[in-house]
Short mmCIF file of C-alpha atoms and ligand atoms in Angstrom, two decimals:
data_model
loop_
_atom_site.label_atom_id
_atom_site.label_comp_id
_atom_site.label_asym_id
_atom_site.label_seq_id
_atom_site.Cartn_x
_atom_site.Cartn_y
_atom_site.Cartn_z
CA MET X 1 157.11 113.58 48.69
CA ILE X 2 153.85 114.93 49.70
CA VAL X 3 151.11 114.29 47.36
CA TYR X 4 148.64 117.42 47.22
CA LYS X 5 145.10 116.42 46.09
CA THR X 6 143.05 118.00 43.53
CA ASP X 7 139.52 119.29 44.53
CA SER X 8 137.90 116.37 42.92
CA GLU X 9 140.42 113.93 44.90
CA ILE X 10 139.35 115.82 47.87
CA LYS X 11 135.73 115.33 47.16
CA ALA X 12 136.32 111.66 46.67
CA MET X 13 138.37 111.34 49.90
CA GLY X 14 135.24 112.86 51.49
CA GLU X 15 133.39 109.75 50.72
CA SER X 16 135.73 107.36 52.23
CA ALA X 17 136.26 109.72 55.44
CA ARG X 18 132.28 110.06 55.41
CA ILE X 19 132.09 106.30 55.77
CA VAL X 20 134.61 106.28 58.74
CA ALA X 21 132.50 109.03 60.45
CA LEU X 22 129.32 107.32 59.92
CA ILE X 23 130.54 103.98 61.24
CA LEU X 24 132.12 105.75 64.53
CA ASP X 25 128.81 107.45 65.14
CA GLU X 26 126.97 104.42 64.76
CA LEU X 27 129.35 102.63 67.08
CA ARG X 28 128.87 105.34 69.83
CA PRO X 29 125.49 104.16 71.30
CA GLN X 30 127.24 100.61 71.33
CA ILE X 31 129.88 101.91 73.94
CA GLN X 32 128.19 100.51 76.90
CA PRO X 33 129.18 98.49 79.96
CA GLY X 34 129.19 94.68 79.12
CA VAL X 35 129.90 95.01 75.46
CA ARG X 36 132.69 93.01 74.13
CA THR X 37 135.38 94.88 72.07
CA ARG X 38 135.43 92.29 69.46
CA ASP X 39 131.50 92.70 68.86
CA LEU X 40 132.30 96.40 68.10
CA ASP X 41 134.93 95.35 65.59
CA ALA X 42 132.56 92.82 64.10
CA TYR X 43 129.87 95.42 63.67
CA ALA X 44 132.16 98.00 61.94
CA GLU X 45 133.64 95.24 59.67
CA ARG X 46 130.24 94.33 58.61
CA ARG X 47 128.99 97.98 57.96
CA THR X 48 132.30 98.58 56.28
CA ARG X 49 131.76 95.71 53.75
CA GLU X 50 127.98 96.75 53.40
CA LEU X 51 128.63 100.30 52.41
CA GLY X 52 131.19 98.97 49.46
CA ALA X 53 134.38 99.78 51.58
CA LYS X 54 137.35 97.75 52.80
CA PRO X 55 138.65 97.84 56.33
CA ALA X 56 141.90 99.92 56.31
CA PHE X 57 143.57 98.28 59.14
CA LYS X 58 142.81 94.65 58.90
CA GLY X 59 146.17 93.12 57.53
CA TYR X 60 147.84 96.26 57.56
CA ARG X 61 151.60 95.06 58.81
CA GLY X 62 149.59 92.02 60.18
CA TYR X 63 147.11 93.92 62.36
CA PRO X 64 144.31 91.38 63.01
CA ALA X 65 141.08 93.59 63.18
CA SER X 66 139.15 96.29 61.61
CA VAL X 67 139.08 98.76 64.55
CA CYS X 68 141.81 99.58 67.03
CA ILE X 69 140.00 99.59 70.35
CA SER X 70 142.28 100.93 73.41
CA ILE X 71 141.26 101.30 76.94
CA ASN X 72 142.33 103.38 79.70
CA GLU X 73 145.88 103.33 79.90
CA GLU X 74 145.94 101.91 76.28
CA ILE X 75 147.04 104.68 73.97
CA ILE X 76 146.54 103.01 70.51
CA HIS X 77 146.48 99.75 68.63
CA GLY X 78 144.47 97.59 71.24
CA ILE X 79 143.22 94.45 69.68
CA PRO X 80 139.58 93.87 69.86
CA SER X 81 139.10 90.72 72.16
CA ALA X 82 136.46 89.18 74.48
CA ARG X 83 137.22 91.68 76.94
CA THR X 84 134.11 93.84 77.88
CA LEU X 85 133.76 97.58 78.50
CA ARG X 86 133.12 98.57 82.08
CA ALA X 87 131.57 101.83 83.23
CA GLY X 88 134.19 104.24 84.13
CA ASP X 89 136.44 103.07 81.03
CA ILE X 90 137.85 105.23 78.29
CA ALA X 91 137.31 103.32 75.11
CA SER X 92 139.36 104.73 72.21
CA LEU X 93 138.25 103.57 68.64
CA ASP X 94 140.44 104.19 65.62
CA PHE X 95 139.21 103.11 62.38
CA GLY X 96 140.02 103.55 58.89
CA VAL X 97 138.44 102.48 55.48
CA LEU X 98 139.62 102.11 51.79
CA TYR X 99 136.79 103.05 49.49
CA ASP X 100 137.34 104.01 45.84
CA GLY X 101 140.90 104.32 46.14
CA PHE X 102 141.09 106.48 49.08
CA TYR X 103 141.70 105.91 52.60
CA GLY X 104 139.80 107.75 55.41
CA ASP X 105 140.91 107.59 59.09
CA ALA X 106 139.68 108.77 62.24
CA ALA X 107 139.33 108.02 65.89
CA ARG X 108 137.44 109.08 68.99
CA SER X 109 137.67 108.40 72.71
CA TYR X 110 134.47 107.71 74.33
CA ALA X 111 133.39 107.45 77.87
CA VAL X 112 131.83 104.13 79.02
CA GLY X 113 129.00 105.07 81.16
CA ALA X 114 130.09 107.74 83.96
CA VAL X 115 133.64 108.37 84.21
CA THR X 116 135.89 110.39 86.49
CA PRO X 117 136.27 114.01 86.02
CA LEU X 118 139.80 113.15 85.21
CA ALA X 119 138.94 110.86 82.45
CA ALA X 120 136.11 113.41 81.36
CA HIS X 121 138.86 116.29 81.07
CA LEU X 122 141.23 113.98 79.45
CA ILE X 123 138.71 112.84 76.51
CA ALA X 124 137.67 116.45 76.10
CA ALA X 125 141.30 117.79 75.86
CA ALA X 126 142.15 115.44 73.19
CA GLU X 127 139.57 116.43 71.25
CA ALA X 128 140.04 120.30 71.73
CA SER X 129 143.79 119.78 71.15
CA PHE X 130 142.81 118.52 67.61
CA HIS X 131 141.02 121.84 67.00
CA LYS X 132 143.81 123.71 68.02
CA GLY X 133 145.83 121.98 65.48
CA VAL X 134 143.26 122.59 62.82
CA GLU X 135 143.37 126.20 63.36
CA GLN X 136 146.98 126.30 62.02
CA MET X 137 145.97 124.25 58.97
CA VAL X 138 145.99 127.47 56.91
CA GLU X 139 148.05 128.46 53.76
CA GLY X 140 151.51 129.43 54.45
CA GLN X 141 151.85 128.12 57.97
CA ARG X 142 154.16 125.16 58.60
CA VAL X 143 153.26 121.52 59.60
CA SER X 144 155.07 121.86 62.95
CA ASP X 145 152.71 124.96 63.55
CA ILE X 146 149.88 122.15 63.91
CA SER X 147 152.17 120.02 66.20
CA HIS X 148 153.08 123.20 68.50
CA ALA X 149 149.63 124.14 68.96
CA VAL X 150 148.36 120.54 69.90
CA GLN X 151 151.24 120.45 72.31
CA THR X 152 150.64 123.78 73.79
CA TYR X 153 147.24 123.18 74.39
CA VAL X 154 147.64 119.86 76.00
CA GLU X 155 150.28 120.70 78.42
CA ALA X 156 148.25 123.66 79.29
CA GLN X 157 145.77 121.20 80.46
CA GLY X 158 148.30 119.44 82.91
CA PHE X 159 148.51 116.45 80.35
CA SER X 160 151.27 115.11 78.05
CA VAL X 161 151.13 114.33 74.33
CA ILE X 162 152.65 111.10 73.22
CA ARG X 163 155.97 111.36 71.12
CA SER X 164 156.36 107.78 69.75
CA PHE X 165 153.37 108.06 67.27
CA VAL X 166 152.49 110.69 64.82
CA GLY X 167 149.67 112.07 62.58
CA HIS X 168 150.18 111.63 58.98
CA GLY X 169 149.41 112.44 55.22
CA ILE X 170 146.51 110.27 53.67
CA GLY X 171 145.47 109.55 50.21
CA HIS X 172 145.67 106.61 48.09
CA ALA X 173 148.09 105.28 50.94
CA LEU X 174 146.86 105.08 54.78
CA HIS X 175 150.24 106.76 55.69
CA GLU X 176 151.82 109.25 53.47
CA GLU X 177 154.22 112.05 53.95
CA PRO X 178 154.45 114.42 55.90
CA GLN X 179 154.33 113.07 59.45
CA VAL X 180 152.40 115.47 61.93
CA PRO X 181 153.93 114.94 65.45
CA ASN X 182 151.78 116.30 68.34
CA PHE X 183 154.63 117.97 69.79
CA GLY X 184 157.73 120.52 68.28
CA PHE X 185 158.69 123.88 67.74
CA PRO X 186 156.87 126.10 65.45
CA GLY X 187 157.62 127.14 61.95
CA ARG X 188 159.44 124.18 60.91
CA GLY X 189 158.65 121.34 58.25
CA PRO X 190 156.94 121.63 55.02
CA LYS X 191 154.65 124.71 54.20
CA ILE X 192 151.11 124.10 54.41
CA ARG X 193 149.08 124.64 51.09
CA ARG X 194 145.86 123.74 49.09
CA GLY X 195 145.43 120.05 48.59
CA LEU X 196 147.28 118.92 51.62
CA VAL X 197 145.21 116.31 53.29
CA LEU X 198 146.20 115.26 56.91
CA ALA X 199 145.23 112.62 59.40
CA ILE X 200 145.56 114.88 62.66
CA GLU X 201 145.75 112.71 65.67
CA PRO X 202 146.52 113.85 69.11
CA MET X 203 147.44 111.09 71.54
CA ILE X 204 147.67 112.28 75.14
CA ALA X 205 148.18 110.86 78.54
CA ALA X 206 147.03 112.14 81.95
CA GLY X 207 150.69 111.29 83.17
CA ASP X 208 154.07 110.92 81.46
CA TRP X 209 154.38 110.38 77.69
CA ASP X 210 156.63 107.37 77.76
CA VAL X 211 155.00 104.34 76.24
CA ASP X 212 155.36 100.65 76.47
CA ILE X 213 154.40 97.90 73.88
CA LEU X 214 152.36 95.10 75.30
CA GLU X 215 153.23 91.32 74.70
CA ASP X 216 150.65 91.12 71.81
CA GLY X 217 153.16 93.25 69.67
CA TRP X 218 150.58 95.87 69.01
CA THR X 219 148.88 97.46 71.99
CA ALA X 220 150.77 100.85 72.99
CA VAL X 221 150.18 101.99 76.63
CA THR X 222 151.43 104.67 78.86
CA LYS X 223 154.42 103.33 80.72
CA ASP X 224 153.11 104.88 83.93
CA ARG X 225 149.89 103.33 83.08
CA SER X 226 148.16 106.58 83.38
CA LEU X 227 144.97 107.20 81.50
CA ALA X 228 145.24 107.94 77.58
CA ALA X 229 142.89 109.52 74.97
CA HIS X 230 143.07 109.81 71.09
CA TYR X 231 141.23 112.08 68.77
CA GLU X 232 141.71 111.78 64.84
CA GLU X 233 140.01 113.33 61.77
CA THR X 234 141.02 113.33 58.30
CA VAL X 235 141.34 117.03 57.05
CA ALA X 236 141.83 118.87 53.66
CA LEU X 237 143.14 122.27 53.06
CA THR X 238 140.76 123.53 50.43
CA GLU X 239 140.37 127.08 48.88
CA SER X 240 137.60 127.91 51.44
CA GLY X 241 140.02 126.79 54.45
CA ALA X 242 140.48 123.38 56.36
CA VAL X 243 137.55 120.90 55.98
CA VAL X 244 137.14 118.00 58.29
CA LEU X 245 136.38 115.14 55.86
CA SER X 246 135.48 112.60 58.46
CA ARG X 247 132.09 113.92 59.83
CA ALA X 248 128.91 112.45 58.97
CA GLY X 249 127.55 115.29 56.98
CA ILE X 250 128.09 115.47 53.22
CA PRO X 251 131.07 117.65 52.39
CA SER X 252 129.77 120.85 51.26
CA GLU X 253 129.76 121.48 47.49
CA SER X 254 130.56 125.00 48.05
CA ALA X 255 133.85 124.02 49.86
CA LEU X 256 134.98 122.25 46.80
CA ARG X 257 134.99 124.77 43.76
CA LYS X 258 135.54 123.46 40.40
CA GLU X 259 138.70 121.14 39.80
CA GLN X 260 141.81 122.72 39.56
CA PRO X 261 144.98 120.62 39.57
CA HIS X 262 147.82 121.30 41.61
CA ALA X 263 151.36 119.89 42.45
N1 MF3 A 301 144.86 104.19 62.79
C1 MF3 A 301 146.31 104.26 62.82
C2 MF3 A 301 146.55 105.62 62.33
O1 MF3 A 301 145.91 106.54 62.59
C3 MF3 A 301 147.06 103.28 61.87
C4 MF3 A 301 146.48 101.96 62.39
S1 MF3 A 301 147.43 100.85 61.84
C5 MF3 A 301 147.14 99.30 62.40
O2 MF3 A 301 147.36 105.85 61.70
F1 MF3 A 301 148.11 98.38 61.91
F2 MF3 A 301 146.72 99.16 63.64
F3 MF3 A 301 145.80 99.07 61.82
CO1 CO A 302 146.05 107.95 61.52
#
């Protein structure tokens, strides 16, 4: 069952998502050669608690940290450790919080120092494919129109989309219906309508889309060990269209007209 959100619920979700965005923004300048990934995680957890929120991932199905930090061929769910970032790495940070009963979830791939043109292209393609997906978040379209738009863009760039992990609805639960794959035929799945809040999250690879899970039981890597990138935002469909909630700015009041319950 899809839980559609009222305007006031979307406003509340904007607060959670804004905390996620703020902390990811604060982490960005810390993405430097030599930094230990566990120090980035500790920073995020401290800031989360300072802001009165809870890390969404810590303890989720036993996940041991607040941020997933995945490097290079690691796609998602990398566990922060004593490993240090090196110039040329792609560092993908995926982070979520629970605040006032609602989850926010977002991810960005950052370049560590100077990266190869391929890595830079991959990072840019992950973000751009997200925007292609959001363009389909329009009343009357279907969820797989998002999927199809992401896949079409990514493959036109010469990259592949990961199949084994998908985006999702989000709200009082971190993962709600519907699933939002990053591939598929258009015109399928639930219709998109006001109040839908999704975590749209393309995970893409420079090579093939097959994945392996490392021995830690979490880290998903490309089977061919090609580079990967990830981009995710929490997005709501409001009366005035799709609004990316996980951006540091305060969600515009005008985007959220007076409360009208639906569903
Ligand atoms: N960030 C993932 C998502 O986008 C969820 C992470 S689950 C955890 O849906 F177990 F790794 F924490
Ligand atoms: Co997510």
